[in-house]
Every structure is written in C-alpha cells, then in structure tokens.
C-alpha cells in the first residue's frame, strides 16, 4: 500500500516512537508553544491522530516571557516500560531543565515533572535486563538514573560522538536488538548537513563500534526534495519489519531553498545487513508492506462548540485561563488581550501548525470594541497579520527590525470574514531568487468573493531567514479588549 511522506506534516520535529502491542505512540518537540509535547497514536505507522499533549497543565511547564523563540521544550523520548509510558525531555527556558513524566495512558493525564538535573538536551531512556535505567543525552554522554526520583546513580560517562569532527552529535537513542546494544544518533547539525549514524556494543555503556557505512542516512549535497534528514528513532512495523521515523524538511523556491512548515516527521523502511540497519530510499511517495487505510479527511472547521480546545491548538509560552473562553458567548471563542502586538512574547494567540505548502485559512470575527484577527507567525520578529478593529482592517508585516503596514481598509461594524491564502511556488518554473510561496491576505464577502488586500512574500516567514527551529503557526489573536471568533477554517489547496 502506498502512502505519502511526511506522515505528520507541519512543525513536528524530533519524533520519538514506541510500540505497545498493535498500537504506536509518538511524541515531538514543541519549543515555545503551550501545551507542550504533542502525543500521537497510530495503528499502522502511517496515519497518525493527535490524542493529547504531555505538558498540558501550567504547573507542568513554565516558559516565562524571557524564554526565547525556539527555546522551550526540546526533543522528547517516549518509551513504554513495565506497563507505563515514560517521557523524558528538556525545557530550555529560564528555570527549566530536563524532566521525566509518566502516564498509564498516553492520552493522559501525565504526571507532574520529575526534575533530572545536570544532563544535556535530547535525553533518552533505556532499561537493561537487570532493571538499570540508562539516560543518554546530546554530547554524547550517559548516566545511570533512578527514573522515579531523577537522581543520578552513576556517571556521567562519555560514549561515542559520531564521525571525526562531526558537528552537533545529538538525539541519541539506545536499543537492545539481538545480541547488541545499538546507539543511534544525529550528527552534522539540523540544517542541510544533518545525518543519522549508529554504533553498537555488547553493553549499554559501550565501548561502541561505529558502523562502517556511517552516516547510514543523509541527503546532504543532494537535489532531493526532502532535506535536513536526521534525529531518527527505530521501530518495528505491524508485520515485524523495521522502520525509522525521522525529521526532515521540504524546502521550496530558489537559492538557498526556504522551508516554511518547520521540520516534519517522515517514515522510511530499514533492512539489516551484517548486523547493521540499512535505511531504504526516503521519498515523498512510499510503499508499506501491510494494509494502510486511506486517511480520513480532516475536519476543516472548528466551531468552538466544545468547552475545551482540541489538542492541536497552541499558544505562545502560556495560555492563562483568563485569556480565552468558549463560554462567554457559547459557540464562539473569546480572546482577551494580554499584549499590544505579536511582537510581545505574552500576546494572546491561539493557532495551529501550517501543514500544507498551499492552504486557505478563514475566520469569522467580531472585534466588538477590541482589536484582533488572523496571523501567520514564525516568531516575535517575523509574522504577518490581518487585524480588525476600530472600524478598519489592517495588514501588517513584521520583518526583523522593520514593521510595515501594507494596507488599511474601512470596515463596517459587526462580524467580518478574514482570509489568508498561502500559495506555494509553482513547480517547473524555478528561478534562483524565487521565494517558496506567496501569502494573500484579505477579506471574504458572504458569497465567497475574496478581496485581496496585500500579497506578501513567504520567504520572510521561513527558518532560512528568521533562524531557529520552528515553523509557521497560523491562528487568531487579540491585541486590545475582547475579540470573538465564531469559527476557524483550515483547508489544503493542493
């Protein structure tokens, strides 16, 4: 059966996967967004449904305003051991650090964090037959850990750090497979030089013998449409075959190639030769040797009829209870302003990851006496927004140190439909300076007519321009007073 990569599109990097019977569970990084660490479930490794977030209570995750964009929650490892789910991750924020959470059900509730002091990012958990818990982290170093208390019992010890002079050895995962312990890592940095390498030993703490074919997977220096391949995790498929989930990007446009959706989760088959894993060809169209049901079409509209928000909705650093409501006006999402603009790290914002190169996003908004609207956000210094209020609608672009008002338009009082169309650059018309996409921002009339107010170049909302580790998030915001949203539509265009 064929399937399409990425299997989890949009900003879902650093995937970690575990199998429990016939079920698969996967966790990803979430950076400065709350709730943190999205949790997914699948029965076939291909079709994934988000079932929650591990860090969904303010008491579990503190990201104060001083937390930088692309700070926050990095690279979780998700494992199932002794009847429980275990998750270890790092909050790269003032007062943060590494932590362990547990749950009987991956849907939650997850426990309060257990601090694990003194270790680096990208921590991994593995247990040996004697019950020892080994925590391996970026560097690559390892400690023996009491996972119930977070206390170090032995170490740290240096293990193996990839190829000679390799940049950024990170993302370790340790496995017992057959007679060997395998140490899978990423190296080369998470940009175009990203790669997957592996070593093995007869003991979980080495000494490790590197695979002679390292790196076992990389697309660096190639013209493939999938780039930045790395940060992988091994798992067995429903038929017992081996597979690997990993992060990668889909750059677009001319030179240097801009990726705007962030780092996404891909799936690639693995075979074994002479006791070493050999990843297959990683492409956009793949074949699975087991039945894969066509994915159910996602629901385009959220009417905000439920008391709680779907776990896909994320906010910047926090989401205080007083900043939003679905009961102030039943069937509407009310946002109460906390900051004057999207430049502010505490702005009231609720959005979702952009998951398709071309998509259409619409909202029905009643600004009342407030101001707010629809925005495409990469970070505080890179965002586009449509803002309605005070009788006008305004298109604004924040490009680093430049704040530009592209246009304003008078508006009558009452609800208004705001719309953003993201149109990816056409294939087959490459030009060295062509951007990855174009964003058309405007108003939609009740009969569906789109009145474009501004056309903005998408390259400025890309990682190659802004830096960092995240991708675009499209959502609703309030900058003054209370703003009400009746519904939010997200639809892929192609």
Short mmCIF file of C-alpha atoms in Angstrom, two decimals:
data_model
loop_
_atom_site.label_atom_id
_atom_site.label_comp_id
_atom_site.label_asym_id
_atom_site.label_seq_id
_atom_site.Cartn_x
_atom_site.Cartn_y
_atom_site.Cartn_z
CA UNK A 1 0.00 0.00 0.00
CA UNK A 2 1.30 3.45 -0.88
CA UNK A 3 1.49 6.39 1.48
CA UNK A 4 2.74 9.95 1.38
CA UNK A 5 5.63 11.45 3.36
CA UNK A 6 5.71 13.30 5.68
CA UNK A 7 3.45 11.12 7.82
CA UNK A 8 3.00 14.01 10.29
CA UNK A 9 3.20 17.28 8.39
CA UNK A 10 3.99 20.71 9.72
CA UNK A 11 6.18 21.61 12.70
CA UNK A 12 6.51 18.17 14.31
CA UNK A 13 10.27 17.65 14.71
CA UNK A 14 12.41 15.26 16.76
CA UNK A 15 9.96 12.33 16.59
CA UNK A 16 10.23 9.56 19.18
CA UNK A 17 8.09 6.46 18.73
CA UNK A 18 7.22 3.36 20.75
CA UNK A 19 5.06 0.32 20.05
CA UNK A 20 2.66 -1.17 22.59
CA UNK A 21 1.02 -4.29 21.19
CA UNK A 22 -0.70 -3.25 17.97
CA UNK A 23 -0.60 0.44 18.85
CA UNK A 24 2.02 3.08 18.14
CA UNK A 25 2.60 6.28 20.04
CA UNK A 26 4.78 9.21 19.01
CA UNK A 27 5.95 12.44 20.66
CA UNK A 28 7.52 15.57 19.14
CA UNK A 29 9.21 18.79 20.23
CA UNK A 30 7.04 21.85 20.81
CA UNK A 31 9.56 24.65 21.61
CA UNK A 32 7.98 27.89 22.92
CA UNK A 33 4.40 26.75 22.44
CA UNK A 34 1.93 25.64 25.10
CA UNK A 35 0.66 22.98 25.60
CA UNK A 36 3.91 21.11 25.07
CA UNK A 37 4.94 17.77 23.54
CA UNK A 38 2.12 16.65 21.21
CA UNK A 39 1.28 12.96 21.55
CA UNK A 40 0.05 10.95 18.53
CA UNK A 41 -1.47 7.49 18.11
CA UNK A 42 -1.48 5.16 15.10
CA UNK A 43 -2.28 1.55 14.26
CA UNK A 44 -0.27 1.45 11.01
CA UNK A 45 2.69 3.87 11.48
CA UNK A 46 1.31 5.96 8.60
CA UNK A 47 -1.95 7.58 9.76
CA UNK A 48 -1.50 9.50 13.00
CA UNK A 49 -4.05 11.21 15.23
CA UNK A 50 -3.09 13.69 17.90
CA UNK A 51 -4.57 12.41 21.17
CA UNK A 52 -3.18 14.98 23.58
CA UNK A 53 -0.16 16.87 24.86
CA UNK A 54 2.06 15.57 27.64
CA UNK A 55 2.61 19.04 29.14
CA UNK A 56 -0.91 20.44 29.17
CA UNK A 57 -1.10 22.00 32.65
CA UNK A 58 0.56 25.28 33.64
CA UNK A 59 2.07 23.57 36.69
CA UNK A 60 3.96 21.16 34.42
CA UNK A 61 5.56 23.72 32.12
CA UNK A 62 6.87 27.19 32.91
CA UNK A 63 8.06 29.33 30.00
CA UNK A 64 8.39 32.90 31.28
CA UNK A 65 8.44 35.85 28.85
CA UNK A 66 12.24 35.68 28.79
CA UNK A 67 12.10 32.30 27.07
CA UNK A 68 13.46 32.92 23.56
CA UNK A 69 11.65 31.84 20.44
CA UNK A 70 12.93 28.36 19.54
CA UNK A 71 13.59 27.87 23.26
CA UNK A 72 11.17 25.88 25.37
CA UNK A 73 10.63 22.14 25.03
CA UNK A 74 13.22 20.17 23.07
CA UNK A 75 13.43 16.60 21.77
CA UNK A 76 11.43 14.17 23.93
CA UNK A 77 11.98 10.43 24.12
CA UNK A 78 8.82 8.35 24.56
CA UNK A 79 9.06 4.77 25.84
CA UNK A 80 6.78 2.10 27.33
CA UNK A 81 8.34 0.08 30.15
CA UNK A 82 6.92 -2.10 32.89
CA UNK A 83 3.33 -1.22 31.97
CA UNK A 84 3.80 2.55 31.96
CA UNK A 85 4.63 5.29 29.49
CA UNK A 86 7.79 7.23 30.24
CA UNK A 87 8.69 10.54 28.62
CA UNK A 88 11.90 12.49 29.14
CA UNK A 89 12.52 15.93 27.68
CA UNK A 90 14.17 19.30 28.36
CA UNK A 91 12.67 22.74 28.88
CA UNK A 92 15.24 25.22 27.54
CA UNK A 93 13.88 28.23 29.43
CA UNK A 94 14.89 30.29 32.46
CA UNK A 95 14.47 27.99 35.44
CA UNK A 96 13.87 25.00 33.18
CA UNK A 97 15.84 21.79 32.74
CA UNK A 98 15.33 18.14 31.95
CA UNK A 99 12.36 16.23 33.34
CA UNK A 100 10.63 12.84 33.35
CA UNK A 101 6.86 12.34 33.12
CA UNK A 102 4.87 9.12 33.35
CA UNK A 103 1.34 8.04 32.41
CA UNK A 104 -0.72 4.86 32.43
CA UNK A 105 -2.40 6.01 29.22
CA UNK A 106 -0.59 8.03 26.54
CA UNK A 107 -3.71 10.19 26.24
CA UNK A 108 -3.01 11.35 29.78
CA UNK A 109 -3.15 12.57 32.35
CA UNK A 110 0.62 12.77 32.54
CA UNK A 111 2.32 13.17 35.89
CA UNK A 112 3.92 16.29 37.23
CA UNK A 113 7.53 16.50 36.05
CA UNK A 114 10.36 14.82 37.95
CA UNK A 115 13.47 17.02 37.54
CA UNK A 116 16.62 15.39 36.17
CA UNK A 117 19.42 17.85 36.95
CA UNK A 118 22.82 18.02 35.34
CA UNK A 119 22.18 16.49 31.91
CA UNK A 120 22.08 17.90 28.40
CA UNK A 121 19.32 18.16 25.82
CA UNK A 122 17.87 15.26 23.78
CA UNK A 123 17.77 12.79 26.68
CA UNK A 124 16.92 9.12 26.07
CA UNK A 125 15.78 6.33 28.42
CA UNK A 126 16.63 2.63 28.07
CA UNK A 127 16.41 -0.26 30.53
CA UNK A 128 18.65 -3.34 30.66
CA UNK A 129 17.73 -6.85 31.83
CA UNK A 130 18.92 -6.06 35.36
CA UNK A 131 16.50 -3.16 35.67
CA UNK A 132 19.11 -0.44 35.30
CA UNK A 133 17.82 2.72 33.60
CA UNK A 134 20.32 4.41 31.30
CA UNK A 135 19.90 8.05 30.27
CA UNK A 136 21.95 9.08 27.24
CA UNK A 137 21.98 12.67 26.04
CA UNK A 138 23.46 15.07 23.49
CA UNK A 139 27.17 15.16 23.55
CA UNK A 140 27.03 12.06 23.72
CA UNK A 141 27.21 11.14 27.44
CA UNK A 142 25.34 8.72 29.65
CA UNK A 143 24.29 8.33 33.28
CA UNK A 144 22.64 5.53 35.21
CA UNK A 145 19.45 7.01 36.56
CA UNK A 146 16.72 6.38 39.09
CA UNK A 147 13.77 7.40 36.87
CA UNK A 148 11.36 7.64 39.80
CA UNK A 149 13.39 10.34 41.54
CA UNK A 150 15.57 11.78 38.74
CA UNK A 151 18.68 11.06 40.80
CA UNK A 152 21.94 10.13 39.06
CA UNK A 153 23.29 6.81 40.32
CA UNK A 154 26.44 6.64 38.22
CA UNK A 155 28.27 8.81 35.70
CA UNK A 156 28.27 10.76 33.53
CA UNK A 157 30.42 8.78 31.10
CA UNK A 158 31.34 9.72 27.56
CA UNK A 159 30.20 7.17 24.97
CA UNK A 160 30.55 7.78 21.23
CA UNK A 161 30.05 11.05 19.39
CA UNK A 162 29.74 10.07 15.74
CA UNK A 163 32.20 10.65 12.95
CA UNK A 164 35.50 12.53 13.35
CA UNK A 165 34.91 16.28 13.71
CA UNK A 166 31.15 15.76 13.33
CA UNK A 167 29.10 18.80 14.30
CA UNK A 168 26.38 18.55 16.96
CA UNK A 169 26.31 14.88 17.99
CA UNK A 170 22.81 14.66 19.48
CA UNK A 171 19.46 12.83 19.52
CA UNK A 172 20.78 9.55 20.98
CA UNK A 173 18.53 6.52 21.23
CA UNK A 174 19.77 3.28 22.80
CA UNK A 175 18.24 -0.12 21.95
CA UNK A 176 18.84 -3.76 22.76
CA UNK A 177 18.35 -5.66 19.48
CA UNK A 178 19.54 -9.25 19.34
CA UNK A 179 22.97 -9.64 20.92
CA UNK A 180 23.91 -5.97 20.67
CA UNK A 181 23.12 -2.59 22.10
CA UNK A 182 22.73 -0.03 19.32
CA UNK A 183 23.35 3.68 19.80
CA UNK A 184 21.57 5.73 17.12
CA UNK A 185 22.47 9.43 16.93
CA UNK A 186 22.14 12.52 14.75
CA UNK A 187 25.17 14.50 13.63
CA UNK A 188 26.05 17.34 11.30
CA UNK A 189 23.60 19.88 12.75
CA UNK A 190 19.89 20.04 12.00
CA UNK A 191 20.42 22.03 8.79
CA UNK A 192 21.44 20.68 5.36
CA UNK A 193 24.31 18.65 6.84
CA UNK A 194 22.01 16.60 9.08
CA UNK A 195 22.62 12.85 9.16
CA UNK A 196 21.89 9.62 11.05
CA UNK A 197 24.74 7.46 12.33
CA UNK A 198 24.90 4.35 14.50
CA UNK A 199 27.29 2.30 16.63
CA UNK A 200 26.94 -0.96 18.59
CA UNK A 201 28.32 -2.66 21.67
CA UNK A 202 27.71 -5.71 23.82
CA UNK A 203 26.96 -3.49 26.83
CA UNK A 204 24.62 -0.47 27.13
CA UNK A 205 27.57 1.70 28.17
CA UNK A 206 29.99 0.57 25.48
CA UNK A 207 32.61 0.54 24.18
CA UNK A 208 30.81 1.27 20.91
CA UNK A 209 31.92 0.20 17.45
CA UNK A 210 30.78 2.62 14.71
CA UNK A 211 29.01 1.27 11.64
CA UNK A 212 31.45 1.24 8.69
CA UNK A 213 28.69 2.71 6.46
CA UNK A 214 28.10 5.82 8.62
CA UNK A 215 26.24 8.03 8.12
CA UNK A 216 23.57 5.45 7.39
CA UNK A 217 21.10 8.12 6.19
CA UNK A 218 21.70 11.64 4.90
CA UNK A 219 20.52 13.79 1.99
CA UNK A 220 23.27 16.38 2.30
CA UNK A 221 24.70 17.53 -1.01
CA UNK A 222 21.76 16.06 -2.94
CA UNK A 223 18.99 17.56 -5.05
CA UNK A 224 16.27 15.54 -3.32
CA UNK A 225 13.05 17.34 -2.36
CA UNK A 226 13.49 16.08 1.23
CA UNK A 227 16.43 17.64 3.11
CA UNK A 228 17.87 18.04 6.65
CA UNK A 229 17.32 14.33 7.38
CA UNK A 230 18.14 13.25 10.92
CA UNK A 231 17.04 12.79 14.53
CA UNK A 232 15.68 9.28 13.96
CA UNK A 233 14.08 6.55 16.09
CA UNK A 234 13.73 2.84 15.23
CA UNK A 235 10.53 0.79 15.49
CA UNK A 236 9.08 -2.44 14.12
CA UNK A 237 6.10 -2.28 11.76
CA UNK A 238 2.87 -4.28 12.05
CA UNK A 239 4.42 -7.11 10.00
CA UNK A 240 7.63 -7.23 12.06
CA UNK A 241 9.72 -5.29 9.53
CA UNK A 242 11.91 -2.45 10.75
CA UNK A 243 11.26 1.23 10.13
CA UNK A 244 12.61 4.58 11.16
CA UNK A 245 10.84 7.82 11.96
CA UNK A 246 12.94 10.94 11.50
CA UNK A 247 12.73 14.66 10.94
CA UNK A 248 13.32 16.35 7.60
CA UNK A 249 12.18 19.44 5.70
CA UNK A 250 10.69 20.25 2.30
CA UNK A 251 12.46 23.40 1.06
CA UNK A 252 10.95 25.42 -1.76
CA UNK A 253 11.79 28.29 -4.09
CA UNK A 254 15.22 29.22 -5.39
CA UNK A 255 18.53 29.55 -3.56
CA UNK A 256 19.15 28.65 -0.75
CA UNK A 257 15.74 26.96 -0.61
CA UNK A 258 13.35 28.07 2.15
CA UNK A 259 11.44 25.71 4.41
CA UNK A 260 8.40 27.31 5.99
CA UNK A 261 6.49 24.44 7.61
CA UNK A 262 9.27 23.60 10.04
CA UNK A 263 10.84 20.18 10.45
CA UNK A 264 8.33 17.39 9.85
CA UNK A 265 8.06 13.68 10.69
CA UNK A 266 8.92 11.20 7.93
CA UNK A 267 8.94 7.39 7.75
CA UNK A 268 11.48 5.16 5.96
CA UNK A 269 11.96 1.35 5.83
CA UNK A 270 15.03 -0.33 7.33
CA UNK A 271 16.66 -3.64 6.46
CA UNK A 272 19.54 -5.35 8.27
CA UNK A 273 22.87 -6.31 6.69
CA UNK A 274 25.73 -7.89 8.70
CA UNK A 275 24.01 -6.82 11.90
CA UNK A 276 23.65 -3.17 10.85
CA UNK A 277 20.45 -1.26 9.97
CA UNK A 278 20.27 -0.01 6.39
CA UNK A 279 17.59 2.65 5.72
CA UNK A 280 15.86 2.49 2.34
CA UNK A 281 15.19 5.32 -0.07
CA UNK A 282 13.37 8.21 1.62
CA UNK A 283 10.91 9.73 -0.85
CA UNK A 284 7.64 11.64 -0.84
CA UNK A 285 5.75 8.59 -2.11
CA UNK A 286 6.41 5.35 -0.22
CA UNK A 287 5.11 1.78 -0.04
CA UNK A 288 4.21 -0.11 3.15
CA UNK A 289 4.09 -3.93 3.11
CA UNK A 290 0.92 -4.00 5.24
CA UNK A 291 -2.61 -2.65 4.71
CA UNK A 292 -2.83 1.11 5.13
CA UNK A 293 -6.26 2.69 5.22
CA UNK A 294 -6.66 5.97 3.35
CA UNK A 295 -6.64 8.77 5.91
CA UNK A 296 -9.97 10.24 6.88
CA UNK A 297 -10.32 13.77 5.54
CA UNK A 298 -9.60 16.20 8.37
CA UNK A 299 -12.42 18.38 9.59
CA UNK A 300 -11.87 21.80 8.03
CA UNK A 301 -13.86 23.87 10.52
CA UNK A 302 -13.66 24.30 14.27
CA UNK A 303 -16.90 25.86 15.53
CA UNK A 304 -15.68 26.18 19.13
CA UNK A 305 -18.74 24.39 20.43
CA UNK A 306 -16.77 22.33 22.98
CA UNK A 307 -15.74 23.57 26.40
CA UNK A 308 -12.12 22.57 25.79
CA UNK A 309 -9.96 23.24 22.77
CA UNK A 310 -8.69 20.44 20.54
CA UNK A 311 -5.10 19.47 21.45
CA UNK A 312 -3.86 20.81 18.08
CA UNK A 313 -4.41 24.40 19.28
CA UNK A 314 -1.27 26.02 20.71
CA UNK A 315 -0.39 29.35 22.30
CA UNK A 316 2.83 31.30 22.77
CA UNK A 317 4.58 30.31 26.04
CA UNK A 318 1.40 30.09 28.11
CA UNK A 319 -2.38 30.14 27.96
CA UNK A 320 -3.75 31.64 31.17
CA UNK A 321 -7.32 30.68 31.98
CA UNK A 322 -8.41 34.32 31.82
CA UNK A 323 -7.08 34.85 28.29
CA UNK A 324 -9.68 32.74 26.47
CA UNK A 325 -13.14 31.23 26.78
CA UNK A 326 -15.70 29.25 24.80
CA UNK A 327 -18.50 30.11 27.24
CA UNK A 328 -18.50 33.93 27.24
CA UNK A 329 -20.61 33.65 24.09
CA UNK A 330 -21.47 29.98 23.55
CA UNK A 331 -20.23 28.70 20.20
CA UNK A 332 -17.64 31.45 19.92
CA UNK A 333 -14.01 31.58 21.02
CA UNK A 334 -13.37 34.71 23.07
CA UNK A 335 -9.80 36.00 23.26
CA UNK A 336 -8.92 38.58 25.91
CA UNK A 337 -5.90 40.72 25.03
CA UNK A 338 -2.74 40.49 27.18
CA UNK A 339 -0.18 42.20 24.92
CA UNK A 340 -0.37 45.03 22.38
CA UNK A 341 1.02 43.14 19.37
CA UNK A 342 2.50 39.88 18.12
CA UNK A 343 5.92 41.42 18.90
CA UNK A 344 5.04 40.83 22.55
CA UNK A 345 6.03 37.43 24.00
CA UNK A 346 2.85 37.37 26.11
CA UNK A 347 0.36 38.09 23.31
CA UNK A 348 -2.99 36.30 23.38
CA UNK A 349 -2.70 33.91 20.46
CA UNK A 350 -4.28 30.53 19.68
CA UNK A 351 -3.14 28.87 16.48
CA UNK A 352 -2.34 25.64 14.69
CA UNK A 353 0.65 24.49 12.69
CA UNK A 354 0.60 25.12 8.94
CA UNK A 355 0.77 21.60 7.49
CA UNK A 356 0.44 22.06 3.71
CA UNK A 357 2.55 24.07 1.25
CA UNK A 358 -0.66 25.67 -0.05
CA UNK A 359 -3.64 26.24 2.22
CA UNK A 360 -6.58 28.55 2.88
CA UNK A 361 -7.41 29.84 6.36
CA UNK A 362 -10.57 31.76 7.20
CA UNK A 363 -12.23 33.08 10.36
CA UNK A 364 -15.48 34.84 11.17
CA UNK A 365 -14.52 37.50 13.68
CA UNK A 366 -16.46 40.03 15.75
CA UNK A 367 -13.98 42.58 17.10
CA UNK A 368 -16.58 44.47 19.12
CA UNK A 369 -14.70 47.26 20.89
CA UNK A 370 -11.43 45.33 20.68
CA UNK A 371 -8.81 44.61 18.06
CA UNK A 372 -7.58 41.27 16.79
CA UNK A 373 -7.54 38.99 13.82
CA UNK A 374 -5.69 36.31 11.90
CA UNK A 375 -1.90 35.93 11.84
CA UNK A 376 0.86 33.78 10.39
CA UNK A 377 3.62 33.56 13.00
CA UNK A 378 7.19 32.30 12.94
CA UNK A 379 8.42 34.24 15.97
CA UNK A 380 8.14 37.71 17.58
CA UNK A 381 10.24 39.27 14.81
CA UNK A 382 8.71 37.50 11.82
CA UNK A 383 4.93 37.50 11.36
CA UNK A 384 2.14 38.73 9.08
CA UNK A 385 -1.29 39.65 10.35
CA UNK A 386 -4.76 40.82 9.38
CA UNK A 387 -6.08 42.94 12.26
CA UNK A 388 -9.66 44.20 12.51
CA UNK A 389 -10.97 46.81 14.95
CA UNK A 390 -11.78 50.50 15.36
CA UNK A 391 -13.64 50.43 12.04
CA UNK A 392 -10.68 49.34 9.92
CA UNK A 393 -8.82 46.22 8.85
CA UNK A 394 -5.05 46.46 8.65
CA UNK A 395 -2.40 44.21 7.04
CA UNK A 396 0.93 44.37 8.89
CA UNK A 397 4.27 42.69 8.24
CA UNK A 398 6.96 42.37 10.89
CA UNK A 399 10.31 41.62 9.19
CA UNK A 400 13.03 41.65 11.81
CA UNK A 401 13.57 45.28 12.82
CA UNK A 402 11.14 46.54 10.15
CA UNK A 403 7.41 46.95 10.88
CA UNK A 404 5.44 47.69 7.72
CA UNK A 405 1.72 48.44 7.39
CA UNK A 406 0.92 47.13 3.92
CA UNK A 407 -2.62 48.49 3.69
CA UNK A 408 -5.69 49.58 5.64
CA UNK A 409 -9.36 49.37 4.68
CA UNK A 410 -12.50 50.80 6.34
CA UNK A 411 -14.87 48.21 7.77
CA UNK A 412 -18.48 48.43 8.91
CA UNK A 413 -19.29 47.41 12.47
CA UNK A 414 -20.05 43.76 13.17
CA UNK A 415 -18.58 40.39 12.20
CA UNK A 416 -16.13 40.16 9.30
CA UNK A 417 -14.58 37.24 7.46
CA UNK A 418 -10.80 37.37 7.30
CA UNK A 419 -8.90 35.08 4.95
CA UNK A 420 -5.31 34.14 4.15
CA UNK A 421 -4.41 32.06 1.10
CA UNK A 422 -0.92 30.55 1.11
CA UNK A 423 0.12 29.62 -2.44
CA UNK A 424 3.29 27.57 -2.92
CA UNK A 425 5.60 28.43 -5.82
CA UNK A 426 4.65 26.50 -8.95
CA UNK A 427 6.85 23.53 -9.76
CA UNK A 428 8.78 23.61 -13.01
CA UNK A 429 9.30 27.39 -13.00
CA UNK A 430 12.44 27.60 -10.89
CA UNK A 431 14.32 30.88 -10.62
CA UNK A 432 17.33 31.40 -8.31
CA UNK A 433 15.64 34.22 -6.36
CA UNK A 434 12.09 32.85 -6.40
CA UNK A 435 10.52 32.63 -2.95
CA UNK A 436 8.88 29.48 -1.57
CA UNK A 437 5.33 30.85 -1.59
CA UNK A 438 3.08 33.89 -1.57
CA UNK A 439 0.59 34.88 1.11
CA UNK A 440 -2.58 36.68 0.03
CA UNK A 441 -4.30 38.41 2.95
CA UNK A 442 -7.76 39.92 2.71
CA UNK A 443 -11.50 39.92 3.36
CA UNK A 444 -14.06 37.38 2.15
CA UNK A 445 -17.60 38.51 1.39
CA UNK A 446 -20.56 36.31 2.43
CA UNK A 447 -20.85 35.00 -1.16
CA UNK A 448 -17.22 33.76 -1.04
CA UNK A 449 -15.63 36.56 -3.06
CA UNK A 450 -12.06 37.19 -1.90
CA UNK A 451 -10.91 40.80 -1.74
CA UNK A 452 -7.13 40.65 -1.54
CA UNK A 453 -5.67 43.50 0.50
CA UNK A 454 -1.98 42.53 0.28
CA UNK A 455 0.29 39.95 -1.34
CA UNK A 456 3.37 39.18 0.76
CA UNK A 457 6.49 37.14 0.00
CA UNK A 458 6.63 33.99 2.11
CA UNK A 459 10.42 33.73 2.33
CA UNK A 460 10.46 36.17 5.25
CA UNK A 461 8.49 33.68 7.33
CA UNK A 462 11.00 30.88 6.82
CA UNK A 463 13.68 29.33 9.00
CA UNK A 464 16.37 30.32 6.50
CA UNK A 465 15.51 33.98 7.12
CA UNK A 466 14.39 34.00 10.76
CA UNK A 467 16.69 31.28 12.12
CA UNK A 468 15.65 28.93 14.90
CA UNK A 469 13.97 25.53 14.90
CA UNK A 470 10.27 26.19 14.39
CA UNK A 471 7.80 26.50 11.51
CA UNK A 472 4.75 28.58 10.76
CA UNK A 473 1.74 28.69 13.05
CA UNK A 474 -1.48 30.26 11.75
CA UNK A 475 -4.02 31.46 14.25
CA UNK A 476 -6.20 34.01 16.00
CA UNK A 477 -5.07 36.83 18.25
CA UNK A 478 -6.35 39.75 20.32
CA UNK A 479 -4.32 42.91 20.96
CA UNK A 480 -6.97 45.13 22.57
CA UNK A 481 -10.05 44.23 24.62
CA UNK A 482 -12.03 41.09 23.80
CA UNK A 483 -12.33 39.65 20.30
CA UNK A 484 -14.79 36.88 19.38
CA UNK A 485 -14.32 34.16 16.73
CA UNK A 486 -17.33 32.14 15.53
CA UNK A 487 -15.30 29.60 13.55
CA UNK A 488 -11.88 28.86 12.08
CA UNK A 489 -11.39 27.02 8.76
CA UNK A 490 -8.15 25.42 7.59
CA UNK A 491 -8.13 23.70 4.18
CA UNK A 492 -5.29 22.46 1.99
CA UNK A 493 -5.49 23.95 -1.51
CA UNK A 494 -3.41 21.22 -3.13
#
